[in-house]
mmCIF file of C-alpha atoms and ligand atoms in Angstrom:
data_model
loop_
_atom_site.group_PDB
_atom_site.id
_atom_site.type_symbol
_atom_site.label_atom_id
_atom_site.label_comp_id
_atom_site.label_asym_id
_atom_site.label_seq_id
_atom_site.Cartn_x
_atom_site.Cartn_y
_atom_site.Cartn_z
ATOM 1 C CA MET A 1027 -18.215 -10.962 9.031
ATOM 2 C CA GLU A 1028 -14.300 -10.279 8.847
ATOM 3 C CA ASP A 1029 -12.967 -13.513 10.458
ATOM 4 C CA TYR A 1030 -9.046 -13.708 11.077
ATOM 5 C CA PRO A 1031 -6.487 -15.344 13.097
ATOM 6 C CA GLU A 1032 -5.779 -13.165 16.277
ATOM 7 C CA ASN A 1033 -2.215 -14.512 17.021
ATOM 8 C CA LEU A 1034 0.432 -16.527 15.420
ATOM 9 C CA LEU A 1035 -0.999 -19.929 16.804
ATOM 10 C CA GLU A 1036 -4.128 -19.379 15.577
ATOM 11 C CA PHE A 1037 -2.436 -18.410 12.036
ATOM 12 C CA GLU A 1038 -0.372 -21.417 12.341
ATOM 13 C CA ASP A 1039 -3.059 -23.438 13.429
ATOM 14 C CA ARG A 1040 -5.707 -22.300 10.374
ATOM 15 C CA PHE A 1041 -3.788 -22.245 7.715
ATOM 16 C CA ALA A 1042 -1.766 -25.318 8.395
ATOM 17 C CA THR A 1043 -2.585 -26.616 4.869
ATOM 18 C CA GLU A 1044 -2.898 -25.014 0.867
ATOM 19 C CA GLU A 1045 -5.994 -26.158 0.894
ATOM 20 C CA ALA A 1046 -6.943 -24.029 4.102
ATOM 21 C CA CYS A 1047 -5.296 -20.816 2.351
ATOM 22 C CA ARG A 1048 -7.147 -21.801 -0.793
ATOM 23 C CA GLN A 1049 -10.576 -21.601 0.828
ATOM 24 C CA TYR A 1050 -9.700 -18.704 2.791
ATOM 25 C CA PHE A 1051 -8.398 -16.659 0.045
ATOM 26 C CA LEU A 1052 -11.926 -17.706 -2.067
ATOM 27 C CA LYS A 1053 -14.050 -15.522 -0.090
ATOM 28 C CA PHE A 1054 -11.781 -12.688 -1.141
ATOM 29 C CA ARG A 1055 -11.628 -13.833 -4.886
ATOM 30 C CA TRP A 1056 -15.087 -13.712 -4.972
ATOM 31 C CA PRO A 1057 -16.932 -12.766 -2.109
ATOM 32 C CA ASN A 1058 -20.202 -13.911 -3.732
ATOM 33 C CA GLY A 1059 -19.504 -16.992 -4.807
ATOM 34 C CA PHE A 1060 -17.386 -18.225 -7.977
ATOM 35 C CA ARG A 1061 -18.498 -16.571 -11.117
ATOM 36 C CA CYS A 1062 -17.105 -17.436 -14.642
ATOM 37 C CA PRO A 1063 -15.023 -14.592 -16.189
ATOM 38 C CA GLY A 1064 -16.492 -16.136 -19.840
ATOM 39 C CA CYS A 1065 -20.335 -16.573 -19.267
ATOM 40 C CA GLY A 1066 -20.861 -14.952 -15.674
ATOM 41 C CA ASN A 1067 -22.333 -18.462 -14.772
ATOM 42 C CA GLN A 1068 -21.718 -19.397 -11.060
ATOM 43 C CA LYS A 1069 -21.211 -23.062 -10.893
ATOM 44 C CA ALA A 1070 -18.078 -24.558 -11.888
ATOM 45 C CA TRP A 1071 -16.332 -27.847 -10.865
ATOM 46 C CA LEU A 1072 -12.680 -28.051 -9.645
ATOM 47 C CA THR A 1073 -10.081 -29.952 -11.859
ATOM 48 C CA GLU A 1074 -7.144 -31.839 -10.556
ATOM 49 C CA ARG A 1075 -5.275 -29.167 -11.629
ATOM 50 C CA ASN A 1076 -7.327 -26.896 -9.267
ATOM 51 C CA LEU A 1077 -8.782 -25.007 -11.672
ATOM 52 C CA TYR A 1078 -12.529 -23.861 -11.761
ATOM 53 C CA HIS A 1079 -14.505 -25.499 -14.781
ATOM 54 C CA CYS A 1080 -17.540 -23.396 -15.928
ATOM 55 C CA ARG A 1081 -20.212 -25.780 -16.092
ATOM 56 C CA ASN A 1082 -22.206 -23.602 -18.946
ATOM 57 C CA CYS A 1083 -19.339 -22.770 -21.383
ATOM 58 C CA GLY A 1084 -15.997 -24.826 -20.312
ATOM 59 C CA ILE A 1085 -13.800 -21.958 -19.640
ATOM 60 C CA GLN A 1086 -11.461 -22.658 -16.883
ATOM 61 C CA THR A 1087 -10.179 -20.363 -14.336
ATOM 62 C CA SER A 1088 -7.766 -19.836 -11.661
ATOM 63 C CA LEU A 1089 -8.284 -18.914 -8.215
ATOM 64 C CA PHE A 1090 -5.517 -16.163 -8.730
ATOM 65 C CA ALA A 1091 -5.921 -15.099 -12.210
ATOM 66 C CA GLY A 1092 -6.195 -11.068 -12.220
ATOM 67 C CA THR A 1093 -4.935 -10.984 -8.774
ATOM 68 C CA ILE A 1094 -1.334 -10.528 -7.802
ATOM 69 C CA PHE A 1095 -0.624 -14.140 -6.812
ATOM 70 C CA GLN A 1096 -1.744 -14.942 -10.953
ATOM 71 C CA ASP A 1097 1.508 -15.860 -12.387
ATOM 72 C CA THR A 1098 3.095 -17.608 -8.699
ATOM 73 C CA LYS A 1099 4.616 -20.906 -8.690
ATOM 74 C CA LYS A 1100 4.868 -20.907 -5.261
ATOM 75 C CA PRO A 1101 2.499 -22.289 -2.600
ATOM 76 C CA LEU A 1102 -0.359 -19.505 -1.339
ATOM 77 C CA GLN A 1103 0.271 -20.515 2.265
ATOM 78 C CA LEU A 1104 3.854 -19.426 1.587
ATOM 79 C CA TRP A 1105 2.232 -15.866 0.673
ATOM 80 C CA PHE A 1106 0.180 -15.821 3.584
ATOM 81 C CA ASN A 1107 3.209 -16.675 5.516
ATOM 82 C CA ALA A 1108 4.506 -13.505 3.765
ATOM 83 C CA ILE A 1109 1.539 -10.988 4.485
ATOM 84 C CA TRP A 1110 1.021 -12.359 8.244
ATOM 85 C CA HIS A 1111 5.218 -11.589 8.890
ATOM 86 C CA ILE A 1112 4.696 -8.289 6.696
ATOM 87 C CA THR A 1113 1.753 -7.008 8.694
ATOM 88 C CA ASN A 1114 3.323 -7.979 12.053
ATOM 89 C CA GLN A 1115 5.813 -6.111 12.334
ATOM 90 C CA LYS A 1116 5.184 -3.018 13.325
ATOM 91 C CA TYR A 1117 7.851 -0.801 11.473
ATOM 92 C CA GLY A 1118 7.424 -3.152 8.357
ATOM 93 C CA ALA A 1119 9.446 -5.884 6.791
ATOM 94 C CA ASN A 1120 12.615 -5.609 4.670
ATOM 95 C CA ALA A 1121 13.608 -8.083 1.984
ATOM 96 C CA LEU A 1122 16.504 -9.578 4.083
ATOM 97 C CA GLY A 1123 13.783 -10.321 6.817
ATOM 98 C CA LEU A 1124 11.475 -11.684 4.415
ATOM 99 C CA GLN A 1125 14.098 -14.137 3.025
ATOM 100 C CA ARG A 1126 14.898 -15.267 6.022
ATOM 101 C CA ILE A 1127 11.341 -16.237 7.428
ATOM 102 C CA LEU A 1128 10.653 -17.521 4.068
ATOM 103 C CA GLY A 1129 13.577 -19.653 3.485
ATOM 104 C CA PHE A 1130 14.007 -18.426 0.116
ATOM 105 C CA GLY A 1131 17.406 -18.725 -1.419
ATOM 106 C CA SER A 1132 17.444 -15.871 -3.316
ATOM 107 C CA TYR A 1133 17.362 -12.203 -1.829
ATOM 108 C CA ARG A 1134 15.676 -11.043 -5.167
ATOM 109 C CA THR A 1135 12.179 -13.429 -4.851
ATOM 110 C CA ALA A 1136 11.952 -11.818 -1.305
ATOM 111 C CA TRP A 1137 12.271 -8.124 -2.836
ATOM 112 C CA ALA A 1138 10.156 -8.976 -5.590
ATOM 113 C CA TRP A 1139 7.306 -10.652 -3.200
ATOM 114 C CA LEU A 1140 7.401 -7.489 -0.834
ATOM 115 C CA HIS A 1141 6.815 -5.067 -4.009
ATOM 116 C CA LYS A 1142 4.224 -7.082 -5.264
ATOM 117 C CA LEU A 1143 2.507 -6.950 -1.225
ATOM 118 C CA ARG A 1144 3.154 -3.143 -1.474
ATOM 119 C CA ARG A 1145 0.593 -2.909 -4.698
ATOM 120 C CA ALA A 1146 -1.874 -4.181 -2.905
ATOM 121 C CA MET A 1147 -1.569 -1.724 0.156
ATOM 122 C CA VAL A 1148 -3.897 0.924 -1.968
ATOM 123 C CA ARG A 1149 -7.303 -0.340 -2.167
ATOM 124 C CA PRO A 1150 -8.679 0.623 -5.610
ATOM 125 C CA GLY A 1151 -11.371 3.225 -5.297
ATOM 126 C CA ARG A 1152 -10.395 4.336 -1.646
ATOM 127 C CA ASP A 1153 -12.044 6.769 -0.233
ATOM 128 C CA ARG A 1154 -10.636 10.357 0.105
ATOM 129 C CA LEU A 1155 -9.874 12.423 3.583
ATOM 130 C CA SER A 1156 -12.762 14.717 4.578
ATOM 131 C CA GLY A 1157 -13.106 17.041 7.097
ATOM 132 C CA THR A 1158 -10.474 19.328 8.056
ATOM 133 C CA ILE A 1159 -7.058 18.112 6.394
ATOM 134 C CA GLU A 1160 -3.364 20.122 7.147
ATOM 135 C CA VAL A 1161 -1.134 19.985 3.770
ATOM 136 C CA ASP A 1162 1.819 20.526 3.523
ATOM 137 C CA GLU A 1163 5.092 19.208 1.514
ATOM 138 C CA THR A 1164 8.350 17.878 2.462
ATOM 139 C CA PHE A 1165 11.665 16.426 0.460
ATOM 140 C CA ILE A 1166 12.830 13.120 1.374
ATOM 141 C CA GLY A 1167 16.171 11.460 0.040
ATOM 142 C CA GLY A 1168 19.271 13.310 -1.228
ATOM 143 C CA GLU A 1169 22.557 13.584 0.555
ATOM 144 C CA LYS A 1170 22.677 17.305 1.310
ATOM 145 C CA ALA A 1171 20.047 19.513 2.750
ATOM 146 C CA GLY A 1172 18.503 20.917 -0.528
ATOM 147 C CA LYS A 1173 18.098 24.249 -1.539
ATOM 148 C CA ARG A 1174 14.743 26.054 -0.463
ATOM 149 C CA GLY A 1175 12.046 25.972 -2.803
ATOM 150 C CA ARG A 1176 11.952 24.218 -6.010
ATOM 151 C CA GLY A 1177 14.452 22.006 -7.778
ATOM 152 C CA ALA A 1178 16.286 20.599 -4.656
ATOM 153 C CA ALA A 1179 18.654 18.319 -6.242
ATOM 154 C CA GLY A 1180 18.598 14.617 -5.605
ATOM 155 C CA LYS A 1181 15.363 15.031 -3.251
ATOM 156 C CA GLU A 1182 11.636 13.832 -3.981
ATOM 157 C CA LEU A 1183 9.026 16.383 -2.739
ATOM 158 C CA VAL A 1184 5.921 14.940 -1.169
ATOM 159 C CA VAL A 1185 2.846 16.388 -0.232
ATOM 160 C CA ILE A 1186 1.481 14.969 3.318
ATOM 161 C CA ALA A 1187 -2.204 15.526 3.918
ATOM 162 C CA ALA A 1188 -3.025 14.874 7.389
ATOM 163 C CA GLN A 1189 -6.591 14.728 8.785
ATOM 164 C CA LYS A 1190 -7.515 16.401 11.985
ATOM 165 C CA ASP A 1191 -9.637 14.188 14.360
ATOM 166 C CA ASP A 1192 -10.867 17.043 17.400
ATOM 167 C CA ARG A 1193 -7.049 17.504 18.320
ATOM 168 C CA LYS A 1194 -5.773 14.204 17.302
ATOM 169 C CA LEU A 1195 -4.024 13.169 13.738
ATOM 170 C CA GLY A 1196 -6.789 10.858 12.200
ATOM 171 C CA ARG A 1197 -5.493 9.581 8.510
ATOM 172 C CA ILE A 1198 -3.177 10.132 6.287
ATOM 173 C CA ARG A 1199 -2.506 10.365 2.451
ATOM 174 C CA LEU A 1200 0.956 10.521 0.772
ATOM 175 C CA GLN A 1201 1.985 12.023 -2.555
ATOM 176 C CA ARG A 1202 4.873 12.759 -4.422
ATOM 177 C CA VAL A 1203 4.761 15.513 -6.420
ATOM 178 C CA PRO A 1204 7.077 16.781 -9.577
ATOM 179 C CA ASP A 1205 7.197 20.058 -8.370
ATOM 180 C CA ALA A 1206 5.316 22.654 -5.760
ATOM 181 C CA SER A 1207 3.681 24.277 -8.661
ATOM 182 C CA GLY A 1208 -0.443 25.110 -8.027
ATOM 183 C CA ASN A 1209 -0.946 22.437 -11.001
ATOM 184 C CA SER A 1210 0.743 19.576 -9.118
ATOM 185 C CA LEU A 1211 -0.376 20.732 -5.736
ATOM 186 C CA GLU A 1212 -3.949 20.738 -7.011
ATOM 187 C CA ASN A 1213 -3.355 17.543 -8.356
ATOM 188 C CA ALA A 1214 -2.418 15.534 -5.120
ATOM 189 C CA ILE A 1215 -4.990 17.598 -3.285
ATOM 190 C CA GLN A 1216 -8.081 16.551 -5.169
ATOM 191 C CA ASN A 1217 -6.513 13.145 -5.774
ATOM 192 C CA ASN A 1218 -6.291 12.423 -1.816
ATOM 193 C CA ILE A 1219 -9.194 15.138 -0.336
ATOM 194 C CA ALA A 1220 -12.674 14.897 -0.817
ATOM 195 C CA PRO A 1221 -14.476 18.453 -2.077
ATOM 196 C CA GLY A 1222 -16.172 20.499 0.825
ATOM 197 C CA SER A 1223 -13.084 19.780 3.158
ATOM 198 C CA ILE A 1224 -11.400 22.292 5.187
ATOM 199 C CA ILE A 1225 -7.795 22.461 3.745
ATOM 200 C CA GLN A 1226 -5.307 24.262 6.157
ATOM 201 C CA THR A 1227 -1.949 24.996 4.305
ATOM 202 C CA ASP A 1228 0.835 27.800 4.642
ATOM 203 C CA GLY A 1229 1.391 30.868 2.559
ATOM 204 C CA TRP A 1230 2.940 29.366 -0.267
ATOM 205 C CA GLN A 1231 1.166 30.375 -3.543
ATOM 206 C CA GLY A 1232 1.106 26.769 -4.779
ATOM 207 C CA TYR A 1233 -2.065 26.778 -2.686
ATOM 208 C CA ASN A 1234 -3.960 30.198 -3.592
ATOM 209 C CA ALA A 1235 -6.050 28.773 -5.963
ATOM 210 C CA ILE A 1236 -7.698 25.703 -4.035
ATOM 211 C CA GLY A 1237 -10.797 27.508 -2.695
ATOM 212 C CA GLU A 1238 -11.827 27.878 -6.468
ATOM 213 C CA LEU A 1239 -11.881 23.841 -6.263
ATOM 214 C CA GLY A 1240 -14.088 23.146 -3.638
ATOM 215 C CA TYR A 1241 -12.372 23.335 -0.696
ATOM 216 C CA LEU A 1242 -12.492 25.988 2.411
ATOM 217 C CA HIS A 1243 -9.181 27.199 2.205
ATOM 218 C CA GLU A 1244 -7.421 28.365 5.671
ATOM 219 C CA VAL A 1245 -4.050 29.801 5.587
ATOM 220 C CA ILE A 1246 -2.748 29.201 9.158
ATOM 221 C CA ARG A 1247 1.004 30.157 8.659
ATOM 222 C CA GLU A 1248 2.270 33.045 6.696
ATOM 223 C CA ASP A 1249 5.456 31.048 5.738
ATOM 224 C CA THR A 1250 6.027 30.509 2.102
ATOM 225 C CA ASP A 1251 8.732 27.868 2.152
ATOM 226 C CA VAL A 1252 8.464 24.947 0.472
ATOM 227 C CA GLY A 1253 9.429 21.645 2.132
ATOM 228 C CA ASN A 1254 10.642 23.483 5.065
ATOM 229 C CA ASN A 1255 9.121 24.408 8.554
ATOM 230 C CA LEU A 1256 5.807 22.449 8.498
ATOM 231 C CA LEU A 1257 2.644 22.879 9.778
ATOM 232 C CA PRO A 1258 2.612 20.714 13.304
ATOM 233 C CA LYS A 1259 0.289 17.434 12.053
ATOM 234 C CA ALA A 1260 1.956 17.347 8.544
ATOM 235 C CA HIS A 1261 5.451 17.790 10.745
ATOM 236 C CA LEU A 1262 4.962 14.999 12.591
ATOM 237 C CA VAL A 1263 3.775 12.805 9.528
ATOM 238 C CA ALA A 1264 6.826 13.913 7.944
ATOM 239 C CA SER A 1265 9.335 12.870 10.885
ATOM 240 C CA LEU A 1266 7.984 9.648 11.322
ATOM 241 C CA LEU A 1267 7.891 8.856 7.620
ATOM 242 C CA LYS A 1268 11.553 9.826 7.313
ATOM 243 C CA ARG A 1269 12.316 8.084 10.479
ATOM 244 C CA TRP A 1270 10.608 4.692 8.690
ATOM 245 C CA LEU A 1271 12.520 4.585 5.833
ATOM 246 C CA LEU A 1272 15.804 4.988 7.724
ATOM 247 C CA GLY A 1273 15.069 2.153 10.241
ATOM 248 C CA THR A 1274 13.551 -0.377 7.880
ATOM 249 C CA TYR A 1275 15.234 0.574 4.569
ATOM 250 C CA GLN A 1276 18.151 2.499 5.916
ATOM 251 C CA GLY A 1277 17.294 4.675 3.591
ATOM 252 C CA ALA A 1278 17.503 2.966 0.708
ATOM 253 C CA VAL A 1279 14.932 4.231 -1.168
ATOM 254 C CA ARG A 1280 14.790 5.136 -4.879
ATOM 255 C CA PRO A 1281 12.746 7.889 -6.423
ATOM 256 C CA VAL A 1282 11.439 5.017 -8.444
ATOM 257 C CA HIS A 1283 10.007 2.811 -5.852
ATOM 258 C CA LEU A 1284 9.369 5.734 -3.346
ATOM 259 C CA ASP A 1285 5.679 5.825 -4.308
ATOM 260 C CA TYR A 1286 5.130 2.563 -3.255
ATOM 261 C CA TYR A 1287 7.005 2.728 0.288
ATOM 262 C CA LEU A 1288 4.788 6.075 0.726
ATOM 263 C CA ASP A 1289 1.822 3.607 0.097
ATOM 264 C CA GLU A 1290 3.106 0.947 2.571
ATOM 265 C CA TYR A 1291 3.500 3.867 4.991
ATOM 266 C CA THR A 1292 -0.028 5.091 4.585
ATOM 267 C CA PHE A 1293 -1.384 1.652 4.844
ATOM 268 C CA ARG A 1294 0.614 0.836 8.265
ATOM 269 C CA PHE A 1295 -0.003 4.489 9.673
ATOM 270 C CA ASN A 1296 -3.685 4.330 9.135
ATOM 271 C CA ARG A 1297 -4.413 1.124 11.251
ATOM 272 C CA ARG A 1298 -1.640 2.488 13.632
ATOM 273 C CA THR A 1299 -4.549 1.695 16.081
ATOM 274 C CA SER A 1300 -5.784 -1.125 14.538
ATOM 275 C CA ARG A 1301 -6.671 -3.472 17.850
ATOM 276 C CA SER A 1302 -5.353 -6.734 16.268
ATOM 277 C CA ARG A 1303 -2.523 -7.501 13.626
ATOM 278 C CA GLY A 1304 -4.815 -10.183 12.224
ATOM 279 C CA LYS A 1305 -6.599 -7.331 11.208
ATOM 280 C CA LEU A 1306 -3.728 -5.964 9.026
ATOM 281 C CA PHE A 1307 -3.289 -9.442 7.529
ATOM 282 C CA TYR A 1308 -6.998 -9.667 6.673
ATOM 283 C CA ARG A 1309 -7.309 -6.049 4.820
ATOM 284 C CA LEU A 1310 -3.603 -6.492 2.933
ATOM 285 C CA LEU A 1311 -4.869 -10.188 2.036
ATOM 286 C CA GLN A 1312 -8.310 -8.911 0.875
ATOM 287 C CA GLN A 1313 -6.960 -6.321 -1.248
ATOM 288 C CA THR A 1314 -4.505 -9.047 -3.175
ATOM 289 C CA ALA A 1315 -7.314 -9.873 -4.603
ATOM 290 C CA GLU A 1316 -8.439 -6.764 -5.870
ATOM 291 C CA VAL A 1317 -5.545 -5.234 -7.163
ATOM 292 C CA ARG A 1318 -4.519 -6.159 -10.941
ATOM 293 C CA PRO A 1319 -1.574 -8.677 -11.382
ATOM 294 C CA VAL A 1320 2.613 -7.108 -11.771
ATOM 295 C CA THR A 1321 4.771 -8.282 -13.519
ATOM 296 C CA ILE A 1322 8.598 -7.972 -12.524
ATOM 297 C CA HIS A 1323 9.280 -5.631 -15.278
ATOM 298 C CA GLU A 1324 6.352 -3.166 -13.924
ATOM 299 C CA ILE A 1325 7.869 -3.715 -10.021
ATOM 300 C CA HIS A 1326 11.863 -2.536 -11.584
ATOM 301 C CA GLY A 1327 9.971 0.012 -13.141
ATOM 302 C CA ARG A 1328 12.043 -0.325 -16.251
ATOM 303 C CA LYS A 1329 11.532 -2.054 -19.945
ATOM 304 C CA SER A 1330 12.966 -5.476 -20.495
ATOM 305 C CA GLY A 1331 16.399 -5.239 -21.113
ATOM 306 C CA GLN A 1332 17.157 -2.444 -19.102
ATOM 307 C CA ALA A 1333 19.548 -2.923 -16.032
ATOM 308 C CA ALA A 1334 17.746 -4.257 -12.953
ATOM 309 C CA ILE A 1335 17.520 -1.980 -9.581
ATOM 310 C CA PHE A 1336 17.158 -4.024 -6.264
ATOM 311 C CA ASP A 1337 16.533 -1.571 -2.947
HETATM 312 ZN ZN1 ZN B 911 -18.964 -19.874 -18.088
#
């Protein structure tokens, strides 16, 4: 059963202590109870340093090992506050807002936390879209309007897959691609859409071969422009996405981080009709226990020694 606080009052009441947060997180970390990573034994005792000491082999395990909280020195309660804040902002949280809420002295810490939590917005092994899906591409970023077709300078090409639920817009997937070639588009489609689905596109040649990949391909518009004049559902997603990037992040998203902003947008978009914000909190926290830890160097997309990029 999914058990989560419905509002701020309940949240504050439930997670008033570090111990309460640990007990809650424990269910995500070990849904079937503690299991020793060394020997698989299920019995452990808790040491004074909050480590689980296996009764069989003696290995000590942290509640956070293998999760994105692995190396954190901050209380879990603070992370809970961060996740609650992020999932309760309808349009997402930026680092400055998070810094203020958590009382961090450093903008960089808030920035890094947001990026770590974005890594948890995609569930490992999530299912692909299925049914009838519109697929189109749009350009993100860049100062000037790009040239049509391939190679628009300073712009990133993003494939939008929008599932149709009756006439309404269902779930989406977004993926950045290097170009609009058949290879790139086919790769994006295979990553995000289950075989057997009906895929609707415009007449761009990059889509010509998707019928051979186990999809039913329908060309619903003869247009062959890349990144312009989108199909209706994809167009709606593209304009909402661009407005969100501008509104929440003032458009200050570097290409090196764009993938993670797309993940965040997808996470929010696919839960936009969720009855309770508490459910988003629950889901994101659950996924923090399932994604592998990420280092600050990985977040910066650089090797150590290179200059940091913050946005
Ligand atoms: Zn053991």
